[in-house]
Coordinates of C-alpha atoms and ligand atoms in Angstrom, one line a residue:
X82 CA -23.0 -121.5 -6.6
X83 CA -24.6 -118.8 -5.9
X84 CA -28.4 -119.0 -4.3
X85 CA -31.5 -117.3 -3.1
X86 CA -33.0 -118.3 -0.1
X87 CA -36.7 -116.1 -0.1
X88 CA -38.6 -116.0 2.8
X89 CA -42.5 -116.4 1.1
X90 CA -45.7 -114.5 2.0
X91 CA -44.3 -111.7 1.6
X92 CA -46.7 -108.9 -0.7
X93 CA -44.4 -106.8 -3.8
X94 CA -45.4 -103.1 -3.5
X95 CA -43.6 -99.9 -5.7
X96 CA -41.8 -99.9 -8.9
X97 CA -39.7 -101.1 -11.4
X98 CA -37.8 -100.1 -13.7
X99 CA -37.6 -102.4 -16.6
X100 CA -34.1 -103.0 -18.6
X101 CA -33.3 -103.4 -22.5
X102 CA -33.7 -106.5 -23.9
X103 CA -31.8 -108.8 -24.1
X104 CA -33.4 -111.4 -26.8
X105 CA -32.5 -108.0 -28.9
X106 CA -28.6 -106.4 -27.4
X107 CA -28.1 -110.2 -28.4
X108 CA -27.9 -109.9 -32.4
X109 CA -27.7 -105.9 -32.5
X110 CA -24.3 -107.0 -30.9
X111 CA -23.3 -109.4 -33.5
X112 CA -24.7 -106.4 -36.0
X113 CA -22.3 -105.0 -34.7
X114 CA -19.3 -106.4 -36.2
X115 CA -21.3 -105.5 -39.8
X116 CA -20.4 -101.3 -40.6
X117 CA -16.5 -101.7 -40.2
X118 CA -17.2 -98.5 -37.9
X119 CA -19.0 -98.0 -34.5
X120 CA -21.8 -98.4 -32.7
X121 CA -23.1 -96.7 -29.3
X122 CA -26.1 -99.1 -28.4
X123 CA -28.7 -97.4 -25.5
X124 CA -30.2 -99.2 -22.8
X125 CA -27.6 -102.0 -22.4
X126 CA -28.7 -104.5 -19.9
X127 CA -26.5 -105.8 -17.6
X128 CA -26.8 -109.7 -17.8
X129 CA -25.0 -112.3 -18.1
X130 CA -25.1 -113.0 -21.8
X131 CA -25.0 -109.5 -23.1
X132 CA -21.3 -110.0 -20.4
X133 CA -20.5 -112.5 -23.3
X134 CA -21.4 -111.6 -26.5
X135 CA -18.9 -108.2 -24.9
X136 CA -16.5 -110.9 -24.5
X137 CA -17.0 -112.1 -28.3
X138 CA -16.6 -109.2 -30.1
X139 CA -13.5 -108.5 -27.4
X140 CA -11.5 -111.7 -29.0
X141 CA -12.4 -111.4 -32.5
X142 CA -11.0 -108.0 -32.4
X143 CA -13.5 -105.3 -31.5
X144 CA -13.1 -102.7 -29.4
X145 CA -15.6 -101.8 -26.3
X146 CA -15.9 -98.9 -24.0
X147 CA -18.9 -99.5 -21.2
X148 CA -20.3 -96.8 -19.6
X149 CA -23.3 -97.4 -17.2
X150 CA -26.1 -98.7 -19.5
X151 CA -24.2 -97.7 -23.0
X152 CA -21.3 -99.2 -25.0
X153 CA -19.6 -98.7 -28.1
X154 CA -18.3 -101.0 -30.5
X155 CA -15.7 -100.5 -32.8
X156 CA -15.2 -102.8 -34.9
X157 CA -12.7 -101.5 -37.7
X158 CA -9.9 -104.0 -35.6
X159 CA -11.8 -107.1 -36.0
X160 CA -9.0 -109.3 -37.3
X161 CA -9.9 -113.0 -35.9
X162 CA -12.9 -115.3 -37.6
X163 CA -13.4 -117.9 -35.0
X164 CA -15.2 -117.8 -31.9
X165 CA -14.5 -118.9 -29.6
X166 CA -15.4 -122.3 -28.5
X167 CA -15.9 -122.3 -24.9
X168 CA -18.2 -118.9 -25.2
X169 CA -20.4 -121.0 -28.0
X170 CA -20.4 -123.8 -24.6
X171 CA -21.7 -120.8 -22.1
X172 CA -24.2 -119.1 -24.9
X173 CA -25.9 -120.5 -27.5
X174 CA -27.3 -117.9 -28.4
X175 CA -23.8 -116.1 -29.3
X176 CA -24.5 -118.7 -33.2
X177 CA -26.3 -115.2 -34.9
X178 CA -22.8 -114.1 -34.9
X179 CA -22.6 -116.8 -37.6
X180 CA -24.4 -114.1 -40.4
X181 CA -22.9 -111.3 -39.9
X182 CA -19.2 -112.4 -39.6
X183 CA -19.7 -114.3 -43.0
X184 CA -21.4 -111.0 -44.3
X185 CA -18.2 -108.6 -42.8
X186 CA -15.5 -111.3 -43.6
X187 CA -16.6 -113.6 -45.6
X188 CA -15.2 -116.8 -43.6
X189 CA -16.5 -117.2 -40.5
X190 CA -15.6 -120.5 -37.5
X191 CA -17.7 -121.4 -34.8
X192 CA -17.9 -124.1 -33.0
X193 CA -21.8 -127.1 -32.8
X194 CA -23.7 -124.8 -30.2
X195 CA -25.3 -128.6 -29.1
X196 CA -28.0 -129.2 -27.2
X197 CA -29.2 -126.9 -24.2
X198 CA -31.7 -127.0 -21.1
X199 CA -34.5 -126.9 -22.8
X200 CA -34.3 -128.9 -25.6
X201 CA -31.8 -130.0 -28.9
X202 CA -32.1 -126.7 -30.3
X203 CA -31.1 -127.8 -34.2
X204 CA -29.9 -124.8 -35.9
X205 CA -30.4 -126.5 -40.0
X206 CA -32.9 -123.6 -41.1
X207 CA -30.1 -121.3 -40.1
X208 CA -27.3 -123.1 -42.1
X209 CA -30.4 -124.1 -44.9
X210 CA -30.9 -120.3 -45.4
X211 CA -26.8 -119.0 -45.0
X212 CA -27.0 -122.3 -48.6
X213 CA -29.2 -120.6 -49.8
X214 CA -27.1 -117.3 -49.9
X215 CA -24.3 -119.0 -51.4
X216 CA -22.5 -119.9 -48.3
X217 CA -20.3 -122.8 -48.3
X218 CA -20.8 -124.3 -45.3
X219 CA -18.3 -127.5 -43.9
X220 CA -19.5 -129.2 -40.4
X221 CA -16.2 -130.8 -38.9
X222 CA -15.4 -132.1 -35.2
X223 CA -18.2 -130.6 -33.8
X224 CA -17.0 -127.0 -36.4
X225 CA -19.0 -125.3 -39.0
X226 CA -16.9 -123.4 -40.4
X227 CA -18.4 -120.7 -43.2
X228 CA -17.7 -119.6 -45.8
X229 CA -18.3 -117.0 -49.7
X230 CA -16.9 -114.7 -51.7
X231 CA -19.8 -112.9 -52.0
X232 CA -23.1 -113.4 -50.8
X233 CA -26.3 -113.1 -53.2
X234 CA -29.6 -112.2 -52.3
X235 CA -32.2 -115.7 -52.3
X236 CA -36.0 -116.3 -51.6
X237 CA -36.3 -117.7 -48.5
X238 CA -38.8 -120.2 -47.1
X239 CA -38.7 -120.8 -43.5
X240 CA -40.2 -124.3 -42.5
X241 CA -40.9 -122.5 -39.0
X242 CA -40.4 -119.2 -38.3
X243 CA -37.2 -119.7 -35.6
X244 CA -35.9 -116.0 -34.2
X245 CA -32.5 -117.3 -34.5
X246 CA -32.5 -118.2 -38.1
X247 CA -34.5 -115.2 -38.8
X248 CA -31.8 -112.9 -37.5
X249 CA -28.6 -114.3 -39.0
X250 CA -30.2 -114.2 -43.0
X251 CA -30.8 -110.6 -41.9
X252 CA -27.3 -110.0 -41.1
X253 CA -26.0 -112.7 -43.2
X254 CA -28.1 -110.7 -46.2
X255 CA -27.3 -106.7 -45.4
X256 CA -24.9 -106.8 -48.1
X257 CA -25.6 -109.9 -50.3
X258 CA -25.5 -109.4 -53.7
X259 CA -29.3 -108.8 -55.4
X260 CA -32.3 -108.9 -52.9
X261 CA -33.2 -111.4 -49.9
X262 CA -37.0 -112.2 -49.3
X263 CA -38.0 -114.7 -46.0
X264 CA -41.3 -115.6 -46.1
X265 CA -42.2 -117.1 -42.5
X266 CA -39.7 -114.7 -40.9
X267 CA -40.2 -114.4 -37.6
X268 CA -42.2 -111.0 -36.1
X269 CA -40.5 -110.5 -32.6
X270 CA -40.5 -108.0 -31.8
X271 CA -36.6 -108.1 -32.2
X272 CA -36.3 -109.1 -35.0
X273 CA -38.4 -105.2 -35.8
X274 CA -35.4 -103.2 -33.2
X275 CA -32.7 -105.6 -35.2
X276 CA -34.3 -104.1 -38.5
X277 CA -34.3 -101.0 -37.6
X278 CA -30.6 -100.5 -35.4
X279 CA -30.2 -101.7 -39.0
X280 CA -31.3 -99.6 -41.1
X281 CA -29.8 -96.4 -39.0
X282 CA -26.6 -98.3 -40.3
X283 CA -27.9 -97.4 -44.0
X284 CA -29.1 -101.3 -45.1
X285 CA -32.6 -101.2 -46.4
X286 CA -34.6 -104.2 -45.1
X287 CA -38.0 -103.4 -44.8
X288 CA -41.0 -105.8 -43.0
X289 CA -40.1 -107.3 -39.9
X290 CA -42.3 -107.4 -38.0
X291 CA -44.1 -109.1 -40.2
X292 CA -43.6 -112.5 -42.0
X293 CA -42.3 -111.5 -45.4
X294 CA -39.4 -109.0 -44.6
X295 CA -37.6 -107.7 -48.1
X296 CA -33.8 -106.8 -47.3
X297 CA -32.1 -105.2 -51.2
X298 CA -28.0 -105.5 -50.5
X299 CA -25.7 -103.1 -50.0
X300 CA -22.4 -102.1 -50.6
X301 CA -21.5 -100.3 -47.5
X302 CA -22.4 -99.4 -43.4
X303 CA -22.2 -96.6 -41.2
X304 CA -21.6 -95.6 -38.1
X305 CA -25.3 -95.9 -35.8
X306 CA -26.5 -95.3 -32.6
X307 CA -29.1 -96.9 -31.2
X308 CA -32.0 -97.8 -28.1
X309 CA -32.7 -101.0 -27.0
X310 CA -36.5 -101.6 -26.3
X311 CA -37.9 -102.7 -23.3
X312 CA -37.4 -106.8 -22.3
X313 CA -41.1 -108.0 -22.4
X314 CA -39.7 -111.1 -20.2
X315 CA -38.3 -109.3 -17.6
X316 CA -41.6 -106.6 -17.6
X317 CA -43.9 -110.2 -17.7
X318 CA -41.1 -111.5 -14.7
X319 CA -42.8 -108.8 -12.4
X320 CA -46.1 -108.4 -13.2
X321 CA -46.6 -112.2 -12.6
X322 CA -44.1 -111.1 -9.6
X323 CA -47.5 -108.8 -8.6
X324 CA -50.5 -111.8 -9.6
X325 CA -47.5 -113.9 -7.3
X326 CA -47.7 -112.3 -4.0
X327 CA -51.0 -110.3 -4.2
X328 CA -49.1 -107.7 -4.6
X329 CA -49.1 -104.0 -6.6
X330 CA -46.2 -103.1 -9.0
X331 CA -46.5 -100.2 -11.7
X332 CA -43.5 -100.9 -14.5
X333 CA -41.9 -99.0 -16.4
X334 CA -39.8 -98.2 -19.2
X335 CA -42.7 -100.7 -21.7
X336 CA -43.5 -101.3 -25.0
X337 CA -47.2 -101.9 -23.8
X338 CA -47.7 -103.7 -27.0
X339 CA -45.7 -105.9 -26.6
X340 CA -47.3 -107.4 -23.5
X341 CA -50.5 -107.9 -24.9
X342 CA -50.4 -111.7 -24.7
X343 CA -49.4 -111.4 -21.2
X344 CA -52.0 -109.3 -20.2
X345 CA -54.8 -111.3 -21.7
X346 CA -53.8 -114.4 -19.6
X347 CA -53.6 -112.3 -15.6
X348 CA -56.6 -110.9 -16.5
X349 CA -58.1 -114.2 -16.8
X350 CA -56.5 -115.3 -14.4
X351 CA -58.3 -112.4 -12.3
X352 CA -55.0 -109.7 -11.9
X353 CA -56.2 -106.0 -12.3
X354 CA -53.9 -104.5 -14.9
X355 CA -54.2 -100.7 -16.1
X356 CA -51.5 -99.3 -18.7
X357 CA -50.0 -96.8 -21.0
X358 CA -48.0 -97.0 -23.5
X359 CA -45.0 -97.2 -21.6
X360 CA -46.1 -97.4 -18.1
X361 CA -48.6 -100.4 -16.5
X362 CA -50.6 -100.7 -13.6
X363 CA -50.5 -104.2 -12.3
X364 CA -53.2 -105.6 -9.0
X365 CA -52.6 -109.5 -8.1
X366 CA -56.0 -110.7 -6.5
X367 CA -56.6 -112.2 -2.7
X368 CA -56.8 -115.4 -5.2
X369 CA -55.7 -116.1 -7.8
X370 CA -58.0 -117.8 -10.2
X371 CA -57.4 -120.8 -12.8
X372 CA -57.1 -120.1 -16.6
X373 CA -58.0 -122.8 -18.7
X374 CA -56.3 -122.8 -21.4
X375 CA -52.5 -121.5 -22.6
X376 CA -50.4 -122.1 -25.3
X377 CA -46.9 -121.1 -25.7
X378 CA -46.4 -120.2 -29.7
X379 CA -44.8 -117.3 -31.7
X380 CA -45.1 -113.7 -31.6
X381 CA -47.8 -112.6 -31.7
X382 CA -48.6 -115.7 -29.3
X383 CA -48.4 -116.1 -26.2
X384 CA -44.4 -116.4 -25.3
X385 CA -42.5 -119.6 -24.2
X386 CA -40.4 -117.1 -23.1
X387 CA -43.4 -116.7 -20.4
X388 CA -44.0 -120.7 -19.5
X389 CA -42.7 -120.9 -16.9
X390 CA -43.5 -118.7 -15.2
X391 CA -46.9 -118.3 -15.7
X392 CA -47.3 -121.9 -14.2
X393 CA -46.1 -121.4 -11.4
X394 CA -48.6 -119.1 -9.9
X395 CA -51.2 -121.1 -11.5
X396 CA -49.9 -123.9 -9.0
X397 CA -51.6 -121.1 -6.5
X398 CA -54.8 -120.7 -8.8
X399 CA -58.9 -122.4 -7.8
X400 CA -59.3 -124.6 -9.9
X401 CA -57.2 -126.7 -12.8
X402 CA -55.4 -124.7 -15.6
X403 CA -53.7 -126.3 -19.2
X404 CA -50.4 -125.2 -20.3
X405 CA -49.6 -126.8 -23.6
X406 CA -45.5 -125.7 -24.4
X407 CA -45.3 -125.4 -28.4
X408 CA -42.3 -124.6 -28.8
X409 CA -40.1 -126.0 -27.6
X410 CA -39.2 -129.1 -25.8
X411 CA -38.6 -130.4 -23.1
X412 CA -39.0 -127.2 -20.9
X413 CA -40.5 -127.8 -18.2
X414 CA -37.5 -128.8 -16.4
X415 CA -38.6 -126.7 -13.5
X416 CA -41.9 -128.9 -13.2
X417 CA -39.9 -131.4 -11.2
X418 CA -38.8 -128.7 -9.0
X419 CA -42.2 -126.9 -8.5
X420 CA -43.6 -130.0 -7.2
X421 CA -41.3 -130.2 -5.0
X422 CA -42.9 -127.1 -3.5
X423 CA -46.5 -128.5 -2.9
X424 CA -47.7 -128.4 -7.0
X425 CA -50.0 -130.0 -8.6
X426 CA -49.2 -130.8 -11.7
X427 CA -49.3 -134.3 -14.2
X428 CA -47.9 -133.8 -17.2
X429 CA -48.3 -135.8 -20.1
X430 CA -45.9 -134.9 -23.2
X431 CA -46.5 -130.8 -24.7
X432 CA -49.2 -130.2 -22.2
X433 CA -48.8 -129.6 -18.5
X434 CA -52.6 -129.4 -16.6
X435 CA -52.4 -127.8 -13.3
X436 CA -54.4 -128.0 -10.3
X437 CA -53.8 -125.4 -8.2
X438 CA -55.3 -124.4 -4.9
X439 CA -54.0 -125.4 -2.1
X440 CA -50.6 -123.3 -1.6
X441 CA -46.6 -123.8 -1.7
X442 CA -44.3 -125.0 0.7
X443 CA -41.2 -123.6 0.9
X444 CA -37.7 -126.3 -0.8
X445 CA -34.7 -126.3 -1.5
X446 CA -35.4 -126.7 -5.3
X447 CA -32.6 -125.8 -8.4
X448 CA -33.0 -123.7 -11.3
X449 CA -32.4 -125.8 -14.8
X450 CA -33.0 -123.0 -17.0
X451 CA -33.2 -118.9 -16.7
X452 CA -36.3 -118.6 -17.3
X453 CA -37.8 -121.9 -15.0
X454 CA -35.3 -120.5 -12.5
X455 CA -37.7 -117.3 -12.6
X456 CA -40.4 -119.2 -12.1
X457 CA -38.8 -120.7 -8.9
X458 CA -38.2 -117.6 -7.6
X459 CA -41.8 -116.1 -8.1
X460 CA -42.9 -119.4 -6.7
X461 CA -40.4 -118.9 -3.3
X462 CA -42.2 -115.6 -3.5
X463 CA -45.5 -117.0 -2.5
X464 CA -44.3 -120.2 -0.7
X465 CA -44.5 -121.3 3.0
X466 CA -41.9 -120.9 5.2
X467 CA -38.6 -120.3 3.7
X468 CA -36.7 -121.4 -0.7
X469 CA -33.8 -122.3 -1.4
X470 CA -32.9 -122.0 -5.0
X471 CA -29.7 -123.2 -6.3
X472 CA -27.8 -122.8 -9.5
X473 CA -28.7 -118.9 -9.9
X474 CA -26.2 -118.3 -12.5
X475 CA -29.1 -119.6 -15.1
X476 CA -31.0 -116.6 -13.4
X477 CA -28.9 -114.3 -13.6
X478 CA -28.2 -114.4 -17.6
X479 CA -31.7 -113.0 -18.0
X480 CA -32.7 -110.6 -15.2
X481 CA -30.6 -107.7 -14.7
X482 CA -30.0 -106.8 -10.4
X483 CA -33.5 -109.5 -9.5
X484 CA -33.2 -110.0 -6.0
X485 CA -32.0 -106.0 -5.5
X486 CA -35.2 -105.1 -7.5
X487 CA -37.4 -108.1 -5.9
X488 CA -36.1 -106.6 -2.4
X489 CA -37.0 -102.9 -2.8
X490 CA -41.0 -104.3 -3.9
X491 CA -40.6 -105.7 -0.6
X492 CA -39.6 -109.4 -0.7
X493 CA -37.6 -110.6 1.6
X494 CA -35.2 -112.6 -0.1
X495 CA -31.1 -112.8 -1.0
X496 CA -28.2 -113.5 -2.5
X497 CA -26.1 -116.2 -0.7
X498 CA -22.4 -117.6 -2.2
Ligands
UD1_738 C1 -35.0 -117.5 -29.2 C2 -34.7 -116.2 -28.1 C3 -35.6 -117.5 -27.1 C4 -37.2 -117.8 -27.6 C5 -37.3 -118.0 -28.4 C6 -38.3 -118.1 -29.5 C7 -32.9 -115.4 -28.0 C8 -31.6 -115.0 -27.3 N1 -33.4 -116.3 -27.9 O1 -34.2 -118.6 -28.8 O2 -35.2 -116.7 -25.6 O3 -37.4 -119.1 -26.6 O4 -37.0 -117.1 -29.8 O5 -39.2 -117.0 -29.2 O6 -33.5 -114.7 -29.3 N2 -35.7 -124.4 -35.0 C9 -35.2 -125.9 -35.2 N3 -34.7 -125.4 -36.3 C10 -33.4 -124.2 -36.7 C11 -34.4 -122.9 -35.9 C12 -34.8 -123.3 -33.7 O7 -36.1 -126.5 -35.1 O8 -32.7 -124.2 -37.7 C13 -36.7 -124.7 -33.9 C14 -36.4 -124.6 -32.3 O9 -35.4 -125.8 -32.0 C15 -38.0 -124.9 -31.6 C16 -37.7 -123.7 -32.8 O10 -37.5 -123.9 -33.6 O11 -38.6 -125.3 -31.6 C17 -38.0 -122.1 -32.2 O12 -36.5 -121.4 -31.7 P1 -36.2 -119.8 -32.4 O13 -37.4 -119.4 -32.7 O14 -35.1 -120.3 -33.0 O15 -35.7 -119.8 -30.9 P2 -33.8 -119.0 -31.0 O16 -33.4 -118.6 -31.6 O17 -32.9 -120.0 -30.5

C-alpha cells in the first residue's frame, strides 16, 4: 500500500488552485444517464472516486471521452441496468445512480452499499422517497431491485436533510409525471450545482440551496455543457494546512460564500484571511488559539467533511477546544492516530475535548477514511520529525495531486509504495 513520508516543520508558502468538487461531480455524472444524449463536464477532479464513477457509467454502456480536466459522456448507448457490485463496494455514493437509472430505464439493480468507515450510513430515506415516487423496491441477498413503469410526482418530507437522498429524489423525479416537492431538503452548494446542470439539460427545478425544492417533470432532456463548482472541502483543507504550519497561502478557484463557516472558525483560531469572491489569502498565526466550540451541521453549518482537519490543527492550539460531530456516527477514527502523534484528545460519545499546545511528534499512523487521512497529513506537516501515513488510497479518493501540491508549497512530503 502506498504511504506518505512527511518531515514536519516546514512553513507552507505559495499559491494553490482548487479542483472541481468531488461531491458535485459524482451526482452530476450520475445525472448524465438521464438525457440519452451527450454531456460535457468541465473542471472535473482527477481523483479516485471520479474514476470509479466513470467505470460505473462505462459498465452500463455509456461512452466516455476524458481529456485533461473535462469529459464527455454519451448516454445514448446505455443498455444495462445492473451496477457492478465491486464498484458499489469501492464507492458508497454510487447509490446516487439509483434515482437516475430508475428514471432513465424504469429499473435498476444495485448492491446494498452496507456500512462504511464513518458509520452505518443507512439509505432508508432514499428508499422511502423513491417508493413515494412510485418505485417498487425489493431487497434480496444484498441487492436492491427497483422498478417503476412510470414515476409520478410526490410531496416528500425528509426526516433529515440528507445530501444523497435529496439528490436521488431530484434525479428520479425530473422526468416523473407531475410535480415533486422535497421539504427539509439538503441545502449544500453541490445540490445547487446539480440543479444547474439539470436545468441546462431542460429540467424544471426550483429552490435548490433552500430547504424546499420543486421539480416539475419534463418529457425529454437535451445535451448539455456544465462546469463543476470548486471543491470547498479541498479549499478548507489547504486553509487548514496554512494555519497548522504558520504558513501563508493564496488559494485560487474558490467560491468564498461556500467557505464562510470554515473561515469563521479559522479566524477564531487566530488566522488572518483576506478574500474576494474566487481567491483568498490565509496567514497562519505563530501560535494557534483554541476554538471554544465547533459543531458539525448540515450546510451552511460547519461541514462534517472538515471536522478531522480542524481537529488536527486544534491539537497544537493554545487552550482547550470542544468539537461535536452531529452528522455522522463513528467519524472519529483519526483520533487514535492523532493521539499516537502526541495529541491530547478525550472523546465522550459525539464530543471530543482537545487540549492543545504541546506540539505533535512524528509517528507511523494509518488513514482510516478520506478526511481523517487528510488530517493526519496536516498533523504530519506540523509535527516534529518523521510521520508515515499508511493506506493513503483513502486520501486519493478526494484530493487531486495532494502530495505534489503540498511539496510545491514547501512541504517535505513524498509518496512511497
Ligand atoms: C454526502 C457527502 C459527504 C458528506 C455528507 C454530509 C457526497 C458524495 N458525500 O454524503 O462527503 O460528509 O453528505 O455533508 O456528496 N442518513 C440516514 N438515512 C439515509 C441517508 C442518510 O439516516 O437514508 C444519515 C446518515 O447516516 C448521516 C446523515 O444522514 O448520519 C447525513 O448523511 P447524508 O447527508 O445522506 O450524507 P451522504 O449523502 O452520504
